[in-house]
mmCIF file of C-alpha atoms and ligand atoms in Angstrom:
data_model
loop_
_atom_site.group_PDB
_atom_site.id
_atom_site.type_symbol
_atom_site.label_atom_id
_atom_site.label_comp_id
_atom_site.label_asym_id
_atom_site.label_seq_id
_atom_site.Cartn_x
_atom_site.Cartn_y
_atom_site.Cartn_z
ATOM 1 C CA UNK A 11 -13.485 -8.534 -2.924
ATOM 2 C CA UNK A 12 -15.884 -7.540 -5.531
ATOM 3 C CA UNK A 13 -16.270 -3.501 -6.210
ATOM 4 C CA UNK A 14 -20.019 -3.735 -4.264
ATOM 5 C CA UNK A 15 -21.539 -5.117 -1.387
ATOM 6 C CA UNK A 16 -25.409 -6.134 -2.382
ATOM 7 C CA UNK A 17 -25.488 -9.441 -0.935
ATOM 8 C CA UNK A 18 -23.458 -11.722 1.751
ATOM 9 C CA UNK A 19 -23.693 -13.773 -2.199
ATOM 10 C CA UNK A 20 -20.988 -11.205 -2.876
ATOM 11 C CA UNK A 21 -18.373 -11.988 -0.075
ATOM 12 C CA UNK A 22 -16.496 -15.294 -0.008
ATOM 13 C CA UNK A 23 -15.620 -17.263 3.071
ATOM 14 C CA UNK A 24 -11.959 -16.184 2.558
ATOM 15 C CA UNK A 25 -13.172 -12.410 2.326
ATOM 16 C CA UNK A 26 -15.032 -12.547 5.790
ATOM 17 C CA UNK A 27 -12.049 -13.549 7.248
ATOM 18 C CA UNK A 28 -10.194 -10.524 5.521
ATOM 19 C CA UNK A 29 -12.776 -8.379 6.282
ATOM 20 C CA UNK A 30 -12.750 -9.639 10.222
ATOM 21 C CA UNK A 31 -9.385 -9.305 10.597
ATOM 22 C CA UNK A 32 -9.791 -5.704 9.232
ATOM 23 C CA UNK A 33 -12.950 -5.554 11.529
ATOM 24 C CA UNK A 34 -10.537 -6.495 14.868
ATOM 25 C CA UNK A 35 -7.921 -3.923 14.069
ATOM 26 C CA UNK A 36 -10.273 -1.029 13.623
ATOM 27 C CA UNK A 37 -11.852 -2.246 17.121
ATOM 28 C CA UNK A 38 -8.796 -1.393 18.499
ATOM 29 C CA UNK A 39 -9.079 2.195 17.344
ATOM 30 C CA UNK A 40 -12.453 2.786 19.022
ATOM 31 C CA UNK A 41 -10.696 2.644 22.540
ATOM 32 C CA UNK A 42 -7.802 5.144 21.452
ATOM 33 C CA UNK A 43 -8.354 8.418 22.580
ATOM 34 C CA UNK A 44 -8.173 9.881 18.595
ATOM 35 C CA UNK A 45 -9.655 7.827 16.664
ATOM 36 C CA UNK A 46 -8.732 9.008 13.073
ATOM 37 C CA UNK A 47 -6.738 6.621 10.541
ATOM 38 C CA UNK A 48 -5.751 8.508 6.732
ATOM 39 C CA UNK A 49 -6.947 5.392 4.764
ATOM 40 C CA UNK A 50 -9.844 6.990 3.131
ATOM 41 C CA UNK A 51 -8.752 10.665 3.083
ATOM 42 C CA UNK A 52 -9.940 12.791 -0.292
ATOM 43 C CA UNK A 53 -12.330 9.449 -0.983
ATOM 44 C CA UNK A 54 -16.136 10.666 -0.733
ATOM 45 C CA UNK A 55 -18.987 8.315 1.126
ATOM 46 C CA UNK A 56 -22.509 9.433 0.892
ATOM 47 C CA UNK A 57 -25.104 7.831 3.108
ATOM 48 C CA UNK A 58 -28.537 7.526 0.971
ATOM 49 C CA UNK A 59 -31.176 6.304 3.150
ATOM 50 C CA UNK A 60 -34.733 6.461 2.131
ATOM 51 C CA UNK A 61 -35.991 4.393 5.290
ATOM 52 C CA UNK A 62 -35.860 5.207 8.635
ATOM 53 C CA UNK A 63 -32.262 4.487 10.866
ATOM 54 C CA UNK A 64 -30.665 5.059 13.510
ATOM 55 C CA UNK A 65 -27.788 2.449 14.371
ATOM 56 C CA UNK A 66 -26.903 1.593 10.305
ATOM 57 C CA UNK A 67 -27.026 4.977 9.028
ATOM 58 C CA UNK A 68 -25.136 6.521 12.333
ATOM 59 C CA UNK A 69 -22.536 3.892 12.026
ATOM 60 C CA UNK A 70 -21.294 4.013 8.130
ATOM 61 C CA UNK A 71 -21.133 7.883 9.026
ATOM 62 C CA UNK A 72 -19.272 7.428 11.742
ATOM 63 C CA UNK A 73 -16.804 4.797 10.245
ATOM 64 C CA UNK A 74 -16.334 7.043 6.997
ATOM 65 C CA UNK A 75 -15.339 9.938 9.228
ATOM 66 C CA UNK A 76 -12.898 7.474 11.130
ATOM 67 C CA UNK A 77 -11.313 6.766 7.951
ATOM 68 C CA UNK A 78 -11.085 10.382 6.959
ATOM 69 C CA UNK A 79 -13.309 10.561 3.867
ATOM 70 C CA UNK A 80 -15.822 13.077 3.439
ATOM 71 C CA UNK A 81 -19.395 11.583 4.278
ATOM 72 C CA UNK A 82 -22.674 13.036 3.596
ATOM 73 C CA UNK A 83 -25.812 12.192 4.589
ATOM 74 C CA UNK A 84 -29.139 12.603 2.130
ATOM 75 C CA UNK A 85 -32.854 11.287 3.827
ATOM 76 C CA UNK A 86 -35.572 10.539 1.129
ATOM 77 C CA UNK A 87 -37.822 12.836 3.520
ATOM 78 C CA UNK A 88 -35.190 15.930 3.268
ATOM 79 C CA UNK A 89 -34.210 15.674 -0.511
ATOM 80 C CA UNK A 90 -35.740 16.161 -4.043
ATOM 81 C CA UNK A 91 -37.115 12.795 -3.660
ATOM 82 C CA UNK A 92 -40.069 14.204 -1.436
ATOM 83 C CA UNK A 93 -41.130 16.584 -4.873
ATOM 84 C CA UNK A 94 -41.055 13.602 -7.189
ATOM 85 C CA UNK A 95 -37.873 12.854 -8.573
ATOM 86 C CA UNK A 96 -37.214 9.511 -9.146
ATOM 87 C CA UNK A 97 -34.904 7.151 -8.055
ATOM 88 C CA UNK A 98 -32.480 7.019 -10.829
ATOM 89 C CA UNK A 99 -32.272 10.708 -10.932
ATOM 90 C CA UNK A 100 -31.848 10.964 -7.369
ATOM 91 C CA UNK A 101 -28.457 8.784 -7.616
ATOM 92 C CA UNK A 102 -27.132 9.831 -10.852
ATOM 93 C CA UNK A 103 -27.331 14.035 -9.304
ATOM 94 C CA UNK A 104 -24.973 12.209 -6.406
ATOM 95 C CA UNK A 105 -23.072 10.136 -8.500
ATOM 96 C CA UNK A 106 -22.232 13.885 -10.977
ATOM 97 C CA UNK A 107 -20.957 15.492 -8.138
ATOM 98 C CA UNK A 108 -18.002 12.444 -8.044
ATOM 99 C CA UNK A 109 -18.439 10.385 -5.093
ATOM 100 C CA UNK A 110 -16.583 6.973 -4.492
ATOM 101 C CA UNK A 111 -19.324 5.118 -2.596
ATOM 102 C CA UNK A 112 -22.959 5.227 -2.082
ATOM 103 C CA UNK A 113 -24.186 3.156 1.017
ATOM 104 C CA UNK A 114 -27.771 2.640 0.480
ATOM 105 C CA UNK A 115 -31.266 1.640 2.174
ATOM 106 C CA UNK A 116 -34.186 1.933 0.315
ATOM 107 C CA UNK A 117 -37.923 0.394 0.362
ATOM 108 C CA UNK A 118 -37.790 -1.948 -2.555
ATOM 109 C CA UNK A 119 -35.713 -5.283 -3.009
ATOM 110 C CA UNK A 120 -33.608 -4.972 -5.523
ATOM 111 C CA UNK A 121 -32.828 -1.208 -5.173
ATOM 112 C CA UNK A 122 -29.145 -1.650 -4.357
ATOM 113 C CA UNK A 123 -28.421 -3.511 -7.610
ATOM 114 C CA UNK A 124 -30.294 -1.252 -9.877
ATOM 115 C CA UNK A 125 -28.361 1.212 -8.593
ATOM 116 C CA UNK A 126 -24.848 -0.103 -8.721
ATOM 117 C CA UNK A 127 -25.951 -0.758 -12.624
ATOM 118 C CA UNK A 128 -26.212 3.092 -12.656
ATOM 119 C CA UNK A 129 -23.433 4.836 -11.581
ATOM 120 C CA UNK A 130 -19.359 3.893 -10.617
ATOM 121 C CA UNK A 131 -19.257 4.465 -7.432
ATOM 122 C CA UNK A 132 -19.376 1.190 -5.281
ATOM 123 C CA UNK A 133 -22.342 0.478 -3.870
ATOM 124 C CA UNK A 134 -23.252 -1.044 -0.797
ATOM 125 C CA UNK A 135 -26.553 -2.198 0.721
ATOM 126 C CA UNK A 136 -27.757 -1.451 3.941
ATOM 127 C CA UNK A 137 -31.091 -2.454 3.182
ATOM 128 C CA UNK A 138 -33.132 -2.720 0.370
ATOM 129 C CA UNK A 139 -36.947 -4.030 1.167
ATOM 130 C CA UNK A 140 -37.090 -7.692 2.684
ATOM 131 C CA UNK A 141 -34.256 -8.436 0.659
ATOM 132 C CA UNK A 142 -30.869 -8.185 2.077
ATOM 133 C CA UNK A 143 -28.864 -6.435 4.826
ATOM 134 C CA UNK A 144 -25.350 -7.668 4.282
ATOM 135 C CA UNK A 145 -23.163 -5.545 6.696
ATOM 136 C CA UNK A 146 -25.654 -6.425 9.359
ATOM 137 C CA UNK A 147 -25.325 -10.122 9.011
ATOM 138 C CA UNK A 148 -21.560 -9.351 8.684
ATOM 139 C CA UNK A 149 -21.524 -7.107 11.599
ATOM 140 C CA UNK A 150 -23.530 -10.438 13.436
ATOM 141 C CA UNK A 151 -20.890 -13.228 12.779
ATOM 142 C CA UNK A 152 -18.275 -10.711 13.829
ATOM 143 C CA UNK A 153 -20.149 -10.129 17.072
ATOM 144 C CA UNK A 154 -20.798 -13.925 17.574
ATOM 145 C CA UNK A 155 -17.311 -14.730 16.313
ATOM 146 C CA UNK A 156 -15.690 -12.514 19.072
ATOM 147 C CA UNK A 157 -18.012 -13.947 21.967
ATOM 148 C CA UNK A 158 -16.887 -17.849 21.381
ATOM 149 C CA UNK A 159 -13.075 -16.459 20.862
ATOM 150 C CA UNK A 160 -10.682 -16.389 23.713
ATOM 151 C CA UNK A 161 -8.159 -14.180 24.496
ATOM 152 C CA UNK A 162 -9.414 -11.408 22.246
ATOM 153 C CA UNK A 163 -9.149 -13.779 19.093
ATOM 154 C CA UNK A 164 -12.159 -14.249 16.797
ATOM 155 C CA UNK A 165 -13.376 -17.763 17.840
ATOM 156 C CA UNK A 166 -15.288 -20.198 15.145
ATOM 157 C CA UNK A 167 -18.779 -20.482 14.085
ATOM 158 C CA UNK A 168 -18.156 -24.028 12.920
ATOM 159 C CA UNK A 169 -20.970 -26.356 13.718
ATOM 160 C CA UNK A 170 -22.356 -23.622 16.581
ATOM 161 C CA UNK A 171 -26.412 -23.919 16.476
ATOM 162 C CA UNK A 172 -27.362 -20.219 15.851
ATOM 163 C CA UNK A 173 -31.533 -20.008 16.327
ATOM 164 C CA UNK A 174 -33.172 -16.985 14.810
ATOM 165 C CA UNK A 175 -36.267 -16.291 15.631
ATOM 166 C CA UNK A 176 -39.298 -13.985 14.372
ATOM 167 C CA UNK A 177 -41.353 -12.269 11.430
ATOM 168 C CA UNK A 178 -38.924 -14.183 9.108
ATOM 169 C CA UNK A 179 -41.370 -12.807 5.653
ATOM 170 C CA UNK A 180 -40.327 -9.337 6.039
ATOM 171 C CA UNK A 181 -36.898 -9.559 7.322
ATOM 172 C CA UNK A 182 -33.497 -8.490 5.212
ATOM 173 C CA UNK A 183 -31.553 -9.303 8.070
ATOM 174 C CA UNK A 184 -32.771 -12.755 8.336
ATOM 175 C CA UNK A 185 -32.188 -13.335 4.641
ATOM 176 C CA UNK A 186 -28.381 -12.013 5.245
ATOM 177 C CA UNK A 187 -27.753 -14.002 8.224
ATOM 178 C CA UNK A 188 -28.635 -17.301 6.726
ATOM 179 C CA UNK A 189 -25.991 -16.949 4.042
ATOM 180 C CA UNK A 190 -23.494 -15.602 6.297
ATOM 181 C CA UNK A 191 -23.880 -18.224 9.076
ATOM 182 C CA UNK A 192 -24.488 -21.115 7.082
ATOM 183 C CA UNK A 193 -21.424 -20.245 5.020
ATOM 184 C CA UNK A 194 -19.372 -19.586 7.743
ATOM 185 C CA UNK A 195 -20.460 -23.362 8.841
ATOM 186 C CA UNK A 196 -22.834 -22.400 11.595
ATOM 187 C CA UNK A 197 -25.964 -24.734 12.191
ATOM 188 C CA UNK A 198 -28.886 -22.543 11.842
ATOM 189 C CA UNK A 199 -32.562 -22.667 12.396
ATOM 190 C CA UNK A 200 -35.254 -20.563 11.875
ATOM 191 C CA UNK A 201 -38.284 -20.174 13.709
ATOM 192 C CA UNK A 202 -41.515 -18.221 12.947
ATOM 193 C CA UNK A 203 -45.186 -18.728 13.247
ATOM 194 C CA UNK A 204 -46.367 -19.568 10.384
ATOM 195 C CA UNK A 205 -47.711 -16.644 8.667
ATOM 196 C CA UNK A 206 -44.587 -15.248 9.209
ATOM 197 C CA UNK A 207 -42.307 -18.295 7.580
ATOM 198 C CA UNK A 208 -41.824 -17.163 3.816
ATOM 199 C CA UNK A 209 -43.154 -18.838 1.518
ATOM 200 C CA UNK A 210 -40.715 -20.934 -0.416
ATOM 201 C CA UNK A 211 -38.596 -21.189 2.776
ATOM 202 C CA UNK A 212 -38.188 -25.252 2.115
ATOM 203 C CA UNK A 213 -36.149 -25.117 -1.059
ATOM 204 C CA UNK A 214 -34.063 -22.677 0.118
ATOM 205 C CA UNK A 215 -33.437 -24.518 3.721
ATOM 206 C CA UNK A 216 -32.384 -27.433 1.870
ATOM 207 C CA UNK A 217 -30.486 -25.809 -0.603
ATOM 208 C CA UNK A 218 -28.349 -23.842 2.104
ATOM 209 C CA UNK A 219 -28.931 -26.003 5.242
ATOM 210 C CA UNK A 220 -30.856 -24.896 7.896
ATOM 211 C CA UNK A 221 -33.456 -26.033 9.711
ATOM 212 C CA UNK A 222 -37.105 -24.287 10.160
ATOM 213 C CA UNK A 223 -39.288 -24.658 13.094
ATOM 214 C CA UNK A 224 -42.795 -23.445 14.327
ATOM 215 C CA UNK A 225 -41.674 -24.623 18.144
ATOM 216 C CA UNK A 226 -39.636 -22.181 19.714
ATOM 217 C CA UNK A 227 -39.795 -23.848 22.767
ATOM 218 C CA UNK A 228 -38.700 -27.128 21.137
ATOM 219 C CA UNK A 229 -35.449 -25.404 19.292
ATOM 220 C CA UNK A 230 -34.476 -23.301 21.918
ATOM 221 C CA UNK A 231 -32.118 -25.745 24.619
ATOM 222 C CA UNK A 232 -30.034 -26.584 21.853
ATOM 223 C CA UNK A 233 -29.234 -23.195 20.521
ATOM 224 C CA UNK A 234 -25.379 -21.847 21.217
ATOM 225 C CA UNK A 235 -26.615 -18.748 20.585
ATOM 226 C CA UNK A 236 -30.275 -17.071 20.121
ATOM 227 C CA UNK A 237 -30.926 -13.752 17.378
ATOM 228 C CA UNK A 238 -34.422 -12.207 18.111
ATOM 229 C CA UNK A 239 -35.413 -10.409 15.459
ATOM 230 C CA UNK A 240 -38.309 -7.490 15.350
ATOM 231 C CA UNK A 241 -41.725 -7.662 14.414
ATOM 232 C CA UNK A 242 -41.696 -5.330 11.500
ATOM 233 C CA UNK A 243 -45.297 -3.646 11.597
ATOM 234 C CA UNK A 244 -44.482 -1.073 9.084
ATOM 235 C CA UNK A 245 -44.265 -3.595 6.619
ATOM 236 C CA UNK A 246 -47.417 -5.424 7.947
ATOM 237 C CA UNK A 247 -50.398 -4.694 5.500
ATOM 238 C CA UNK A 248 -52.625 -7.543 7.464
ATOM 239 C CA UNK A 249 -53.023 -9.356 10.450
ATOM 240 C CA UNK A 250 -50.313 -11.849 10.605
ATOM 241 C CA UNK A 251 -51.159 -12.814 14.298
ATOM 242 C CA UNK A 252 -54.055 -12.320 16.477
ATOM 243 C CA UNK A 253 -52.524 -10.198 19.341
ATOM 244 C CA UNK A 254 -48.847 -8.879 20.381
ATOM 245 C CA UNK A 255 -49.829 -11.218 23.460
ATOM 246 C CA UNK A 256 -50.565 -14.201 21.638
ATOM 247 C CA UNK A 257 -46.986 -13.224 19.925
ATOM 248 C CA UNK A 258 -45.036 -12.914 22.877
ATOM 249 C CA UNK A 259 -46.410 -16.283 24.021
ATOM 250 C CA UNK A 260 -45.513 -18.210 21.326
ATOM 251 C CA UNK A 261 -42.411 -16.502 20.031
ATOM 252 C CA UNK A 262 -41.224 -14.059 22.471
ATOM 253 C CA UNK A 263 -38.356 -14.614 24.462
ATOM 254 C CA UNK A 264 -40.123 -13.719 27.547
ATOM 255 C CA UNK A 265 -38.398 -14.340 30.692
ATOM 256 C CA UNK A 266 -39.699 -17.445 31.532
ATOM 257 C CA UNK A 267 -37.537 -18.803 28.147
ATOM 258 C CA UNK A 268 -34.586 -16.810 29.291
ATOM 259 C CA UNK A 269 -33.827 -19.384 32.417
ATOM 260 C CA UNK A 270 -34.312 -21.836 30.011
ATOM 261 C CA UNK A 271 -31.234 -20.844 28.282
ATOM 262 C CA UNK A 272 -27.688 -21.263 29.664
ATOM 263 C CA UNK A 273 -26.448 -18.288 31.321
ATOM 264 C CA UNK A 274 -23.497 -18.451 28.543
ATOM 265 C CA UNK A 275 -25.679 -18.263 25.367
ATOM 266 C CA UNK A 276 -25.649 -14.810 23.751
ATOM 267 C CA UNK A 277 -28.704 -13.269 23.149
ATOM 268 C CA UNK A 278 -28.317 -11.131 19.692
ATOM 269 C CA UNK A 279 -31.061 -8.229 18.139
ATOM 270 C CA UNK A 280 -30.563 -6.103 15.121
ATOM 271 C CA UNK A 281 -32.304 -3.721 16.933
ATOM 272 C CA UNK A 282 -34.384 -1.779 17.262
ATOM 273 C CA UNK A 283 -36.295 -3.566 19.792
ATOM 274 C CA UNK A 284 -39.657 -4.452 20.524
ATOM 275 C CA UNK A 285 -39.542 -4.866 24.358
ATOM 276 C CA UNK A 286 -41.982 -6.921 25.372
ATOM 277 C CA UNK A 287 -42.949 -7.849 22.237
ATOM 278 C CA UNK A 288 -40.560 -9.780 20.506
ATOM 279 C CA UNK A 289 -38.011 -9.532 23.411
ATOM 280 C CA UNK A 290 -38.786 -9.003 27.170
ATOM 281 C CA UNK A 291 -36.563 -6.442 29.079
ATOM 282 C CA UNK A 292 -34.854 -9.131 31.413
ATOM 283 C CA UNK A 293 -33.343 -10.685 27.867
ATOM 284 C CA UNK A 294 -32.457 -7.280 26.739
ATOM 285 C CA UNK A 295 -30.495 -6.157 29.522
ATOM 286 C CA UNK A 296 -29.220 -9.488 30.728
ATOM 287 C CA UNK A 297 -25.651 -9.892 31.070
ATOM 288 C CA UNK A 298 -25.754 -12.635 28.312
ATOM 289 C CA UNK A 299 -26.958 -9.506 25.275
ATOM 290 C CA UNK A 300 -25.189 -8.598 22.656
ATOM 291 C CA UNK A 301 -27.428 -5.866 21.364
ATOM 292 C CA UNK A 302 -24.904 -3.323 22.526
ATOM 293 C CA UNK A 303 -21.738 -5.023 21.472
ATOM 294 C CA UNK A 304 -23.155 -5.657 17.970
ATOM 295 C CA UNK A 305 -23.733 -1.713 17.758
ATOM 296 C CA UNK A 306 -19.411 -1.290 18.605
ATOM 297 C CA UNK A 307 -19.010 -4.471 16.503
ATOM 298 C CA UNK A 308 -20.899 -2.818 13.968
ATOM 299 C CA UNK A 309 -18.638 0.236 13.635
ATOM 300 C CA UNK A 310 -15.773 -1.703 13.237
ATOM 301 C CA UNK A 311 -17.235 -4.127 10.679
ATOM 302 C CA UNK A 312 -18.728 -0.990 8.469
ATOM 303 C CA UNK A 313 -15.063 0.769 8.510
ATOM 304 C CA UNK A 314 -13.909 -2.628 7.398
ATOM 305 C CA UNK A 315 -16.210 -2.841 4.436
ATOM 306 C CA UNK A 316 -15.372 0.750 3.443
ATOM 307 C CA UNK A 317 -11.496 -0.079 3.483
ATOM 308 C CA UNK A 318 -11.680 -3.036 1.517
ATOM 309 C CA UNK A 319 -14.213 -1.288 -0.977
ATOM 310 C CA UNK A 320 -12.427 1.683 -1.207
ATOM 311 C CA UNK A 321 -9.011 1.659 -0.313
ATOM 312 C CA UNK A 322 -8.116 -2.047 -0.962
ATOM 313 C CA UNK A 323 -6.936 -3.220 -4.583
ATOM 314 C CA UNK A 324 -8.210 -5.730 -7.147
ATOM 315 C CA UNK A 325 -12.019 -4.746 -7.553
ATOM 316 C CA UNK A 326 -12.946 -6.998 -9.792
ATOM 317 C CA UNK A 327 -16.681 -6.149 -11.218
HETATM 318 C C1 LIG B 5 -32.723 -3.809 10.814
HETATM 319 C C2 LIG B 5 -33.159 -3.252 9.485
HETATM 320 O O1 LIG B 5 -33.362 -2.054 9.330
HETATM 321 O O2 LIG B 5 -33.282 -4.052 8.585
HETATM 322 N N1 LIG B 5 -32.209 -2.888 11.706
HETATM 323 C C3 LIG B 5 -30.941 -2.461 11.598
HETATM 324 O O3 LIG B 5 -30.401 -2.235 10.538
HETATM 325 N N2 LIG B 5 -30.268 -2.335 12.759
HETATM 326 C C4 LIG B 5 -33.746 -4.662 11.428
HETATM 327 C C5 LIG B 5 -35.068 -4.057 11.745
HETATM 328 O O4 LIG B 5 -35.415 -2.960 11.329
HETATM 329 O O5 LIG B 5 -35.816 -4.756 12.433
#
């Protein structure tokens, strides 16, 4: 494993499996009664998020307290970065007071690796911009992985047609899930309308292999498993369709397109939701969602990644 995570670039095939296996074992700790393990104890794990969170932010906490290191919280809205001070400041006051890792979300792309050329402390993204969102494409294959397995084994991704669908331009978890699934040997396509296809999505298809689609409708039978992803307004500065309606219609997965889809194939959302936007409630809640299980998946997956970053040997960079 390298020393950060900033990328799925930065994880090998080889490490997901390490990191899964991990992943399954801490699993098993959620259902004990007391749920501490020493790994981590005297280590330090500060959670700098200058974006909004709930599940991410909520989740490394909660997996760094787990693992018995010390973890702190700092909000852009509730520190010096609210009076002016500037990024680089911001981290290198943390990174004084001796902390081993800084998980990260932040409003620009790129953030995360500025940073980790800043201080020592390893730094992992969980978020920066529209660029990446590693652990959550991580915490995705896990959750996918479990759901073909049998028998409480991790099952394979191999040639299993995984269709994500949504406003593909401004998401980081998109961008982290095609690495991750495509180099985990999953089949993926994407499908957006097109305002909401990046631009210069056809190199990069072809370079990593996956498909891209402006028919939902057309994609959707085949798909082994489905990954809505949310409409991200905030980062909308014009109109990129003409009405939520006219959204839902052509990309929602209303639930007229949920009995089109096997009762066995998973329905998967980052969260958080859009309901009846980007998802209807009947997908949501049907028995066939993951949403929840990705949230428990994702606890196990982020006390992984803080093991192997922290506690494991051979960091290389
Ligand atoms: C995602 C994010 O923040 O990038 N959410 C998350 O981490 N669970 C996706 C989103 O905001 O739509």
């Amino acid at each position: 494993m390298k020393k950060h995570l900033l990328s799925i670039d930065d994880v090998s095939a080889d490490d997901v499996a390490t990191l899964f296996e991990t992943a399954a074992e801490m699993h098993d700790v959620q259902r004990r009664q007391v749920k501490k393990l020493p790994a981590l104890r005297g280590r330090t794990v500060i959670n700098l998020f200058f974006e909004d969170s709930t599940r991410t932010r909520s989740s490394f906490e909660i997996a760094g307290k787990w693992l018995s290191a010390d973890t702190i919280n700092i909000t852009g809205k509730g520190s010096s970065a609210s009076k002016g001070e500037s990024l680089r400041d911001t981290v290198l006051t943390i990174a004084a007071m001796g902390v081993d890792a800084l998980v990260m979300r932040h409003a620009a792309s790129g953030s995360a690796l500025q940073v980790s050329q800043w201080v020592d402390a390893a730094v992992i993204n969980a978020g920066d911009g529209t660029h990446e969102h590693p652990s959550q494409a991580l915490l995705d294959a896990y959750t996918l992985q479990r759901r073909f397995g049998t028998d409480g084994r991790l099952g394979s991704l191999e040639g299993r047609h995984v269709v994500l669908v949504g406003d593909l331009t401004h998401s980081r978890v998109f961008r982290s899930n095609v690495l991750c699934l495509t180099k985990l040997g999953a089949q993926v396509s994407v499908v957006a309308p097109p305002t909401l296809m990046p631009s210069g999505v056809e190199p990069w298809s072809k370079e990593l292999g996956f498909a891209t689609s402006y028919d939902l409708d057309e994609v959707l039978p085949t798909a082994d498993a489905v990954m809505m992803l949310r409409v991200q307004r905030e980062r909308m500065s014009g109109g990129y369709f003409p009405s939520a309606r006219e959204y839902t219609v052509g990309y929602g997965l209303t639930r007229d397109r949920l009995a089109t889809l096997g009762p066995d194939v998973p329905i998967c959302h980052p969260g958080p939701m859009n309901r009846g936007l980007e998802i209807a409630a009947d997908a949501a809640d049907a028995a066939q969602s993951l949403v929840l299980d990705q949230v428990s998946a994702g606890l196990a997956v982020r006390m992984s990644i803080l093991y192997h970053l922290l506690a494991g040997e051979g960091s290389t960079s």
